[in-house]
Tab-separated table of C-alpha atoms and ligand atoms in Angstrom:
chain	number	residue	atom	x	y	z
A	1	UNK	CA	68.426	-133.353	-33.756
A	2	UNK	CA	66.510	-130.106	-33.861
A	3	UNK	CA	64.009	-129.844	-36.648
A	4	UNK	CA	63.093	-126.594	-39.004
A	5	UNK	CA	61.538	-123.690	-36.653
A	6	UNK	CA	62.713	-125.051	-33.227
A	7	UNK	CA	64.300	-122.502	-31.191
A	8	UNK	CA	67.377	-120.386	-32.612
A	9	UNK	CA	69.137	-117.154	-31.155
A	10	UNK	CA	69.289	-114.298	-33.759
A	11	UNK	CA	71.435	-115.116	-37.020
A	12	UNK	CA	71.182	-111.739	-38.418
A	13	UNK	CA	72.583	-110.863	-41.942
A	14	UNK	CA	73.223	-106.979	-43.008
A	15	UNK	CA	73.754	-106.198	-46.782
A	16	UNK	CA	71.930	-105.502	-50.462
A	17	UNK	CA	69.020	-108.423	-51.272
A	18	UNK	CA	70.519	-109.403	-54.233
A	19	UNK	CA	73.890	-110.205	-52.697
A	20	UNK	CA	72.221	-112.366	-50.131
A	21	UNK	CA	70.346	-114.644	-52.397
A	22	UNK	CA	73.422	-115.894	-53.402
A	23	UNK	CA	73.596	-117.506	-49.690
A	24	UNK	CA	70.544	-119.415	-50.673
A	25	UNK	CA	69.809	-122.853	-50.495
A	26	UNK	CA	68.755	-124.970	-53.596
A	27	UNK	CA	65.311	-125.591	-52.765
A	28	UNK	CA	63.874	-122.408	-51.739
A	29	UNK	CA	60.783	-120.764	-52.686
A	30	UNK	CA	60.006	-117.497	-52.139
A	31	UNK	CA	57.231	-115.292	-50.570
A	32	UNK	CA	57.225	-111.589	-51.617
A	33	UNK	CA	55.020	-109.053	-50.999
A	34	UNK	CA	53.709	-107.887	-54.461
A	35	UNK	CA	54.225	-104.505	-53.513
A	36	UNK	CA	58.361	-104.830	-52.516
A	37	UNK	CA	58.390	-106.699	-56.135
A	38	UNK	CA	56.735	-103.424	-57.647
A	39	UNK	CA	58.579	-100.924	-56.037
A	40	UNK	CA	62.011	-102.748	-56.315
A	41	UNK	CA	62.883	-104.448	-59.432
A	42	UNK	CA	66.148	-105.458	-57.911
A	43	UNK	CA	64.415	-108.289	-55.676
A	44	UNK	CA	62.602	-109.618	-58.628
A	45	UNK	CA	65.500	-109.801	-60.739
A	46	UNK	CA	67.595	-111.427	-58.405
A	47	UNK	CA	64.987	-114.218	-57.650
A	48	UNK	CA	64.448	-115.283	-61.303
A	49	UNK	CA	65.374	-118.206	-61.035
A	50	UNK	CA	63.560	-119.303	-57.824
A	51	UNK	CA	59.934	-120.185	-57.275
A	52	UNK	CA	58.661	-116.943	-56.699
A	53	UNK	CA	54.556	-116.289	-54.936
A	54	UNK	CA	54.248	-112.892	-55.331
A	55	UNK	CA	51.436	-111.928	-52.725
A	56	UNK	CA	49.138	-108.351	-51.562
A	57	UNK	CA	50.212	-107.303	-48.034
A	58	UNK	CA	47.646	-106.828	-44.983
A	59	UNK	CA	45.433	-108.578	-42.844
A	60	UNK	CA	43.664	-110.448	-45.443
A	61	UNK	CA	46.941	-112.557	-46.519
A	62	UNK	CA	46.356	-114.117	-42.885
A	63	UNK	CA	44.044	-116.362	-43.628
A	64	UNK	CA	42.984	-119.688	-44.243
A	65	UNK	CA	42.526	-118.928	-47.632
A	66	UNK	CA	45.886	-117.703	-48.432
A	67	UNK	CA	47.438	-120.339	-46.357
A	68	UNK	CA	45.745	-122.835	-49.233
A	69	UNK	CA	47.111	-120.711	-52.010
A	70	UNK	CA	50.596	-120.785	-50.723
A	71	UNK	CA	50.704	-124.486	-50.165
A	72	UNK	CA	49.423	-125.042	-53.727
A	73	UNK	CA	52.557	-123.077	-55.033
A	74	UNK	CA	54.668	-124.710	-52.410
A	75	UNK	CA	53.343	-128.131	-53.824
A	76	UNK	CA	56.966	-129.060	-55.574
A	77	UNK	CA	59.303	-128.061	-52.435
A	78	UNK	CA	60.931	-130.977	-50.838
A	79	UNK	CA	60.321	-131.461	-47.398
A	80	UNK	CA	64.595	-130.294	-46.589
A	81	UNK	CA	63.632	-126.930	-48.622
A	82	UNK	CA	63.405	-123.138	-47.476
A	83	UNK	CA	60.857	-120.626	-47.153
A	84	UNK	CA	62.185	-117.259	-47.429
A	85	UNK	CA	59.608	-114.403	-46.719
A	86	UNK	CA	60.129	-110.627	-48.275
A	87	UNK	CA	57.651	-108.825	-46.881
A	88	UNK	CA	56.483	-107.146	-43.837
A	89	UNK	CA	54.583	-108.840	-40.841
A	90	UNK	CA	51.511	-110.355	-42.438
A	91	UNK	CA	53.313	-111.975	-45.183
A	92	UNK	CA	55.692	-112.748	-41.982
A	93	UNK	CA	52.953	-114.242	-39.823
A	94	UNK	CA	51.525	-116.310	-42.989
A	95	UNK	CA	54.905	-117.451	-44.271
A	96	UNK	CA	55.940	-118.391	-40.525
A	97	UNK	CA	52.473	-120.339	-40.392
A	98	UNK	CA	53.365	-122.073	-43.586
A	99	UNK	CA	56.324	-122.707	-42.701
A	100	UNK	CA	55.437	-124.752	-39.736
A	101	UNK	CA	52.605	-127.072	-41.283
A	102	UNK	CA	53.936	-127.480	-44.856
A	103	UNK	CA	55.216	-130.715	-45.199
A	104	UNK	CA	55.424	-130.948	-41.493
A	105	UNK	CA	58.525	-128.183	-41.112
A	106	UNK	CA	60.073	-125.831	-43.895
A	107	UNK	CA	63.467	-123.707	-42.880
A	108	UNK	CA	62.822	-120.578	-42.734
A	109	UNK	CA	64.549	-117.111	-43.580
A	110	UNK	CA	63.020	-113.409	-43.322
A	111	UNK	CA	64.161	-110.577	-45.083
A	112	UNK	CA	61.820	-108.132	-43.669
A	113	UNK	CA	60.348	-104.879	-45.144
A	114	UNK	CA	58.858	-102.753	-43.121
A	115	UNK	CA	60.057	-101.107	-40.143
A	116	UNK	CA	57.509	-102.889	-37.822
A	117	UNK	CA	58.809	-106.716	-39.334
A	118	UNK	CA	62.386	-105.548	-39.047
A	119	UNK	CA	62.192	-104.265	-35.051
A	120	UNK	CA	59.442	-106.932	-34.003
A	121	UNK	CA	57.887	-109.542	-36.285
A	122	UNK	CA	60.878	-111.352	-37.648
A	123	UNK	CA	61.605	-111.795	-34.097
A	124	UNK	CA	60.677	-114.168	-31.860
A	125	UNK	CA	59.463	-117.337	-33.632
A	126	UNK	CA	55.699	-116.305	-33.636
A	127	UNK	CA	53.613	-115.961	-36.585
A	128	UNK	CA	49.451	-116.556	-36.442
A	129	UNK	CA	46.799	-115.861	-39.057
A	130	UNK	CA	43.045	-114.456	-38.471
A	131	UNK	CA	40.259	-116.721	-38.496
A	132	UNK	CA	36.630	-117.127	-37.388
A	133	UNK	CA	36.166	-113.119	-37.120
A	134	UNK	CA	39.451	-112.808	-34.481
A	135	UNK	CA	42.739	-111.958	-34.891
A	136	UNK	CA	45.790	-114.006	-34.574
A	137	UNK	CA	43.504	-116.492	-33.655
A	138	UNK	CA	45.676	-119.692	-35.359
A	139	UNK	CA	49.145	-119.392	-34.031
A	140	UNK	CA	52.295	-121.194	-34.527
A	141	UNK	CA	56.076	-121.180	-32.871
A	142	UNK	CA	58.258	-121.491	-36.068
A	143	UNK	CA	61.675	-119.924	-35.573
A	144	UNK	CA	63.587	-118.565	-38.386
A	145	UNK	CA	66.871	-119.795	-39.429
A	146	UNK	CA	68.048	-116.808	-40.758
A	147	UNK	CA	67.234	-113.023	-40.991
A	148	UNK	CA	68.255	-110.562	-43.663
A	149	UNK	CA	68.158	-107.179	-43.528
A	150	UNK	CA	68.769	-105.467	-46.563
A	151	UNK	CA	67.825	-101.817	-45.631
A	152	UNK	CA	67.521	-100.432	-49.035
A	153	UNK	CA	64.433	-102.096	-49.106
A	154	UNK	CA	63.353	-99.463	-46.230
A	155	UNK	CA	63.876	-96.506	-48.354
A	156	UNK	CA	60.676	-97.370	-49.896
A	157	UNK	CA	58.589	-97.025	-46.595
A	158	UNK	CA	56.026	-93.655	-45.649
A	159	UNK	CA	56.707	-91.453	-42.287
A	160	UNK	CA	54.099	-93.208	-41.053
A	161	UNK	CA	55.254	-96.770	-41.347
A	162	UNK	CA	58.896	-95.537	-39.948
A	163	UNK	CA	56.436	-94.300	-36.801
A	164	UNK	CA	54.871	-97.877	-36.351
A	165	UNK	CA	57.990	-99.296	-36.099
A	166	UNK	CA	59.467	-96.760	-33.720
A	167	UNK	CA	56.201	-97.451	-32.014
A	168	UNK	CA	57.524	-100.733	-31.118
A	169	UNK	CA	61.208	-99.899	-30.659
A	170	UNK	CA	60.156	-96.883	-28.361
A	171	UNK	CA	58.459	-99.461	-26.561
A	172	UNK	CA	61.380	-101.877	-25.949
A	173	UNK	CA	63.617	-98.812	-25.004
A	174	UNK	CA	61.066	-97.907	-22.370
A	175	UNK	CA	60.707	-101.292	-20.731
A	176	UNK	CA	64.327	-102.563	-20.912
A	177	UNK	CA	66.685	-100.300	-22.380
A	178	UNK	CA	67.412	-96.804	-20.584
A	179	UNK	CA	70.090	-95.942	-22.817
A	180	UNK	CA	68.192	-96.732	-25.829
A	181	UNK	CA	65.550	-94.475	-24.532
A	182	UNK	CA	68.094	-91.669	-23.813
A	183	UNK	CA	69.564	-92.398	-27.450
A	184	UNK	CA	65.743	-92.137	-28.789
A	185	UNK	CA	65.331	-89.094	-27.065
A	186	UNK	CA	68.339	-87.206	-28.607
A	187	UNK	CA	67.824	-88.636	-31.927
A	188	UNK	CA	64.074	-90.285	-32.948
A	189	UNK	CA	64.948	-92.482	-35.992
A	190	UNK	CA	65.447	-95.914	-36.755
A	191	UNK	CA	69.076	-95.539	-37.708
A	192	UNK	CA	70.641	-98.978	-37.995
A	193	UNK	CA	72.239	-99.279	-34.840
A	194	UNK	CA	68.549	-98.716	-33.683
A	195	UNK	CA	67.089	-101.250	-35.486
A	196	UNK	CA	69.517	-103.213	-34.111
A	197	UNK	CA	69.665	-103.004	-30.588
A	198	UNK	CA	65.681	-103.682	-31.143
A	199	UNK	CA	65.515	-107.055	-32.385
A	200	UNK	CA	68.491	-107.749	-29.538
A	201	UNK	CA	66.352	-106.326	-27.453
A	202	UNK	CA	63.322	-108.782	-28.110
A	203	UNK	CA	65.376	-111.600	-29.035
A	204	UNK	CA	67.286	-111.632	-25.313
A	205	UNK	CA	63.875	-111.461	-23.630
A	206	UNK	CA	62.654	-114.439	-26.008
A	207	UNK	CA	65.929	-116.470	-25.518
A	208	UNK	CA	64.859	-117.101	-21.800
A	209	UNK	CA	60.852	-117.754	-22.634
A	210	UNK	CA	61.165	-119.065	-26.545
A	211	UNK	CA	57.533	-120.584	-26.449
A	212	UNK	CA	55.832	-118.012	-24.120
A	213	UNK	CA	55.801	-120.205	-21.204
A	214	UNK	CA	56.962	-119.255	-18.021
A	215	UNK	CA	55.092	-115.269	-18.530
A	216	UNK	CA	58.553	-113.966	-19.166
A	217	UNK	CA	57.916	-112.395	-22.453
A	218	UNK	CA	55.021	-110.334	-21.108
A	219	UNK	CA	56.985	-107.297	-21.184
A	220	UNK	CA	56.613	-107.106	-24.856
A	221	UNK	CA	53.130	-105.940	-24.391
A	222	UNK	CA	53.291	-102.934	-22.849
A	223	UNK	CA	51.027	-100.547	-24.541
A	224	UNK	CA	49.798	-103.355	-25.790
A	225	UNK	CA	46.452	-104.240	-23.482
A	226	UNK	CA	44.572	-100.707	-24.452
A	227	UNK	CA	46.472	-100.935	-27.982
A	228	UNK	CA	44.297	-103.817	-28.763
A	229	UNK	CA	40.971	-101.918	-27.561
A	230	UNK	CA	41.957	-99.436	-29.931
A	231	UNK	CA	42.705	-101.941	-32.704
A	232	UNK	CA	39.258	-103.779	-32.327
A	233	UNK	CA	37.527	-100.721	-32.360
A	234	UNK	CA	38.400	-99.461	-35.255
A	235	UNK	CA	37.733	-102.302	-37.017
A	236	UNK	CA	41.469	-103.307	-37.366
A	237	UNK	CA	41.756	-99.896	-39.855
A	238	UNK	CA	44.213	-98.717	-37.269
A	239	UNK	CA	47.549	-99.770	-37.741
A	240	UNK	CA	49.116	-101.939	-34.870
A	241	UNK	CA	52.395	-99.656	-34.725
A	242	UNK	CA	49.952	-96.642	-34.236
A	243	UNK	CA	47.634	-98.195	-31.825
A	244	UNK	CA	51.016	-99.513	-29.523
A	245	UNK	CA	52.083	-95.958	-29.625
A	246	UNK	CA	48.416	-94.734	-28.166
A	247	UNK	CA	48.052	-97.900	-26.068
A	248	UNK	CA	51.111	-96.385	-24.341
A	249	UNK	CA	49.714	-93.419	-23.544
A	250	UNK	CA	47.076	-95.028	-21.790
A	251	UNK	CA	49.498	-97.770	-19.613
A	252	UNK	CA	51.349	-94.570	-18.357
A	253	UNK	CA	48.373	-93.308	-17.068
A	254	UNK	CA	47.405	-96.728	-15.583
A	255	UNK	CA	50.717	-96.839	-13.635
A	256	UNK	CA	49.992	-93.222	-12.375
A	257	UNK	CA	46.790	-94.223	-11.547
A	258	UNK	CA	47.634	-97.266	-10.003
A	259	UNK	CA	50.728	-96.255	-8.318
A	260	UNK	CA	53.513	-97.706	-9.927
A	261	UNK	CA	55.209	-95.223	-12.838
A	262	UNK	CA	56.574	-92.275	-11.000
A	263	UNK	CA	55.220	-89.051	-12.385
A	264	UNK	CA	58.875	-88.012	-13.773
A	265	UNK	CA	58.949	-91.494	-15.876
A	266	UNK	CA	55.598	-91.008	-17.223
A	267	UNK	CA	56.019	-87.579	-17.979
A	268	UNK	CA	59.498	-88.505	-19.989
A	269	UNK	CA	57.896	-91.294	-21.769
A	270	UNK	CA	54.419	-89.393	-22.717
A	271	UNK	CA	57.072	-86.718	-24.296
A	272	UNK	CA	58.772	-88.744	-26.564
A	273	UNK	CA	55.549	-90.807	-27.608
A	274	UNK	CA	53.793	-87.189	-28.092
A	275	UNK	CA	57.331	-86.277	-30.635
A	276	UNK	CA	55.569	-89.389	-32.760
A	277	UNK	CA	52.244	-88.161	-32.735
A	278	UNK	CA	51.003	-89.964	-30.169
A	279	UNK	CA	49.703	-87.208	-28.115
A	280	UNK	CA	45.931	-87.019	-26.183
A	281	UNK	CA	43.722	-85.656	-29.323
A	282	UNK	CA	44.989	-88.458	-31.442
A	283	UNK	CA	44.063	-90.629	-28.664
A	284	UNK	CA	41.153	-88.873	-28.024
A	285	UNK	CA	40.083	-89.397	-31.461
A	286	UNK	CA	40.921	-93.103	-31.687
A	287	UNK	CA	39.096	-93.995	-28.474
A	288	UNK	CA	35.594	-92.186	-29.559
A	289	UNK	CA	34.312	-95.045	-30.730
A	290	UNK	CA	35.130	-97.095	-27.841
A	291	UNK	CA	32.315	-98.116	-26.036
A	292	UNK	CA	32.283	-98.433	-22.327
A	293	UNK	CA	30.845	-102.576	-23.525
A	294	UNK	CA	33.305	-102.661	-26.246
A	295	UNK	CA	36.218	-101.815	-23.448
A	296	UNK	CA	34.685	-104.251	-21.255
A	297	UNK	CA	33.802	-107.091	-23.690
A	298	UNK	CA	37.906	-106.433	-25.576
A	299	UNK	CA	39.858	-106.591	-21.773
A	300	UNK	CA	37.642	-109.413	-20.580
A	301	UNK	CA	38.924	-111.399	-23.931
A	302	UNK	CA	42.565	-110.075	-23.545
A	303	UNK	CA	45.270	-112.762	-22.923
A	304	UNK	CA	46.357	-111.208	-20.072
A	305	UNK	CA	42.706	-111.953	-18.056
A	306	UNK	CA	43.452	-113.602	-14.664
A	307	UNK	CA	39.719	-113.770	-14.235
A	308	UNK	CA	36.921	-112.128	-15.383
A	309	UNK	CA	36.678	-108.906	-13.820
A	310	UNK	CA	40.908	-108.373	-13.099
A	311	UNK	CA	43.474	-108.658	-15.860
A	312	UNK	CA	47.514	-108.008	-15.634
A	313	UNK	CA	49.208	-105.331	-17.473
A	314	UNK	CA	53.065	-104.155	-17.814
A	315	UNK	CA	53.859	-100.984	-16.144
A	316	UNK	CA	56.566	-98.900	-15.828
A	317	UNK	CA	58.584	-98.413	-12.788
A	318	UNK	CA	61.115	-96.619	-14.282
A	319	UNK	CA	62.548	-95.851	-17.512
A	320	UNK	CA	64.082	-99.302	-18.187
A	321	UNK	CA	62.308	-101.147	-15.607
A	322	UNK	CA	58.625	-102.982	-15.600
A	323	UNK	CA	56.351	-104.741	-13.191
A	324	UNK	CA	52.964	-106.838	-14.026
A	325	UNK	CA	50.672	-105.830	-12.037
A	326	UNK	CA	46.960	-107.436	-11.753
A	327	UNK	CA	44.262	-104.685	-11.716
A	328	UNK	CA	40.274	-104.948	-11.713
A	329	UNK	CA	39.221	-103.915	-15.299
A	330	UNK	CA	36.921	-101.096	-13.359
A	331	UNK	CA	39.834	-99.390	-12.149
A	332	UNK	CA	40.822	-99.167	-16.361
A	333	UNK	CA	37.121	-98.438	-17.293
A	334	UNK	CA	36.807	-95.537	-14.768
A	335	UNK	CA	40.031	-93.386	-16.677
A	336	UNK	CA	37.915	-93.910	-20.400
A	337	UNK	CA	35.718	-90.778	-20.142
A	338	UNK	CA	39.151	-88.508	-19.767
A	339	UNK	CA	40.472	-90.533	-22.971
A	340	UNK	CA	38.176	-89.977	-24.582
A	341	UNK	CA	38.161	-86.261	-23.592
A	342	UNK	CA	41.779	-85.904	-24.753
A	343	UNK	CA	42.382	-84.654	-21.055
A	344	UNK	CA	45.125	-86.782	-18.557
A	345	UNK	CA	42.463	-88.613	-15.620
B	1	NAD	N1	54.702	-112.419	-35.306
B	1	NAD	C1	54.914	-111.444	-34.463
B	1	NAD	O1	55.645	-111.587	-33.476
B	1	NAD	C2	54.290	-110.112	-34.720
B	1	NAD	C3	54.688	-108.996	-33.960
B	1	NAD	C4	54.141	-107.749	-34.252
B	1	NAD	C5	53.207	-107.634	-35.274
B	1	NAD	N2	52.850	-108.748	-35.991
B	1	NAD	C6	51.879	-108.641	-37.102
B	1	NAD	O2	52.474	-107.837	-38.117
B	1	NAD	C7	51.428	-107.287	-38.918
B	1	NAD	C8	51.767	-105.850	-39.263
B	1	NAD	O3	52.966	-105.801	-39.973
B	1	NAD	P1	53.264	-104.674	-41.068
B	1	NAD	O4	52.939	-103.351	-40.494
B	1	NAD	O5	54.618	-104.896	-41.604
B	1	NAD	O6	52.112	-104.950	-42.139
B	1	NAD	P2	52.090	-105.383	-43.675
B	1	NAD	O7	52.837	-106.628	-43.913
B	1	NAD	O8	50.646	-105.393	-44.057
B	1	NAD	O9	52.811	-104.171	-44.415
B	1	NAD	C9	52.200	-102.900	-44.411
B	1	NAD	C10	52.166	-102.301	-45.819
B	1	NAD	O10	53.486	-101.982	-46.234
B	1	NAD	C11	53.718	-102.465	-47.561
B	1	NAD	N3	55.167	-102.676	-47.700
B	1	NAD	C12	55.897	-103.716	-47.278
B	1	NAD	N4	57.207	-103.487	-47.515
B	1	NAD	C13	57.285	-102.270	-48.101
B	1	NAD	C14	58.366	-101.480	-48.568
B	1	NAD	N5	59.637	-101.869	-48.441
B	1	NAD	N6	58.080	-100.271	-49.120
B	1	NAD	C15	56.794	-99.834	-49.198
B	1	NAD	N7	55.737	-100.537	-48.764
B	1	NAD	C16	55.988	-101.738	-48.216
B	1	NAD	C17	52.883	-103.707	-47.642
B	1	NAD	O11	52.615	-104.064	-48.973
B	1	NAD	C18	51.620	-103.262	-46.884
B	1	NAD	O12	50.782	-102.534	-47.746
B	1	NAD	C19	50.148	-107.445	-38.104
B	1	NAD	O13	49.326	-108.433	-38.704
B	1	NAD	C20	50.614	-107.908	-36.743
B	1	NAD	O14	49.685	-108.774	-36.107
B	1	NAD	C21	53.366	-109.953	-35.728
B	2	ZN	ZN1	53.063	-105.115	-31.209
């Protein structure tokens, strides 16, 4: 018998949030992100009767601390009951987290709310809280029973967060799905049927590597390697979403550089990334404080190090298509002074 958070294909649910917590079980309590409860009375209402732990967003609910504070609210749930998480992905990592230890194994539903948890988060089984100064340092593999998508709840979101999460949809399109890209390409919006063929997207490639073992779901970092430089750089005041869609920027140019992306594909992806924003000033500007240490000192901790001086990164070979390939970290170092320029190296 499979316990709570083993490994389950998609079970996606479409409709309003108040119509789906009628599909609840008894014993579920709830985490909500105290700013979804704020900005739509509708969720509160319909979970009055529920245990409810209303919670702030961001990377400081992924933490030890907060994990503590959950499980104190989560004290009366019997060890059959539910977590359901309304939020976006750090209440999504946390929950996920919580999920797995409390009690030795909750269920576990998401009804995401941002754009970034609805294409990527809620997907995929992982969730992973910061701790001793790094981040996603505590990691579990807790799959969700359920997933609810209740898209009112994304009326709420800023241009900006619908960009993060096209971030991350952009990127699937690019690696796996050429007609997705084309479809991006005529229209750049997370419509439903993109949101969609998103978490399809990620949850096929998880299907055949569900606990990240055999290297198959590598592909889901693409833009990912320089995305974290960027990230760590800032401080973590960059948002992931926007630091994916610069990290992208920078693999094309690593797959010119090296070889691999033709100059037509990299030249079709850069446009559609540069229709988000994420053009060469913006990247320019993000990588200024990178440090040709800090580069070195972020790659040579990357999870993708083969050793210390080489690392592997995704690259495109076409629009749809994607190779690792293992590359010293000088051959990366040498292309930060045009960055940081806002010229192509
Ligand atoms: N587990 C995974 O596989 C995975 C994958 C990608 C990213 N992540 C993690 O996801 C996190 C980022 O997720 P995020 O961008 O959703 O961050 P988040 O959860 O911090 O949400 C961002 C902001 O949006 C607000 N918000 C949430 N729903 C809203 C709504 N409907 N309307 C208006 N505002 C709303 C939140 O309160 C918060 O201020 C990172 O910690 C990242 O590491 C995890
Ligand atoms: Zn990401």
């Amino acid at each position: 018998m499979k316990g709570p958070g083993a490994y389950q294909p998609l079970n996606d649910t479409w409709g309003r949030f108040d119509a789906l917590v009628k599909t609840l079980p008894e014993n579920t309590a709830v985490l909500l992100d105290a700013r979804v409860a704020q900005l739509h009375p509708h969720v509160r209402r319909a979970l009055r009767q529920r245990t409810v732990v209303a919670m702030r967003a961001g990377e400081g609910a992924k933490s030890l601390s907060s994990l503590g504070r959950l499980a104190g609210a989560l004290k009366a749930l019997p060890r059959n009951g539910t977590l359901l998480v309304v939020g976006g992905g750090t209440l999504g990592d946390l929950g996920t987290v919580a999920a797995h230890v409390h009690k030795r194994g909750l269920k576990l539903i998401h009804a995401p709310s941002t754009y970034l948890a609805a294409v990527d988060s809620s997907v995929g089984g992982k969730g992973a809280l910061n701790a001793a100064g790094a981040k996603n340092v505590l990691g579990v593999f807790h799959y969700a029973e359920a997933c609810w998508l209740c898209p009112e709840l994304f009326t709420t979101l800023s241009p900006a967060q619908a960009r993060e999460g096209l971030a991350e949809a952009v990127k699937m399109a690019a690696c796996l799905g050429a007609k997705r890209f084309a479809a991006f390409e005529k229209s750049l919006e997370l419509s439903v049927s993109a949101v969609k063929s998103a978490r399809q997207c990620k949850a096929k490639v998880c299907a055949v590597d569900p606990y990240e073992q055999t290297g198959k779901r590598t592909v889901l970092n693409f833009g990912h390697t320089l995305g974290h430089v960027l990230e760590a750089a800032s401080g973590f005041r960059l948002r992931h979403g926007e630091a994916v869609g610069l990290g992208m920027t920078c693999a094309l140019d690593v797959g010119r550089h090296a070889g691999v992306t033709p100059e037509a594909v990299a030249q079709r992806v850069e446009a559609l990334l540069k229709r988000l924003g994420f053009h060469r000033a913006a990247l320019a500007k993000a990588m200024k404080t990178v440090s040709r240490a800090r580069l070195q000192s972020t790659l040579a901790a990357d999870k993708k190090s083969v050793s210390a001086q080489a690392l592997r990164m995704v690259l495109l070979t076409r629009v749809g298509g994607w190779v690792v390939k293992p590359l010293a970290r000088r051959e990366i170092e040498a292309l930060l002074p045009a960055w940081q320029q806002g010229r192509r190296p």
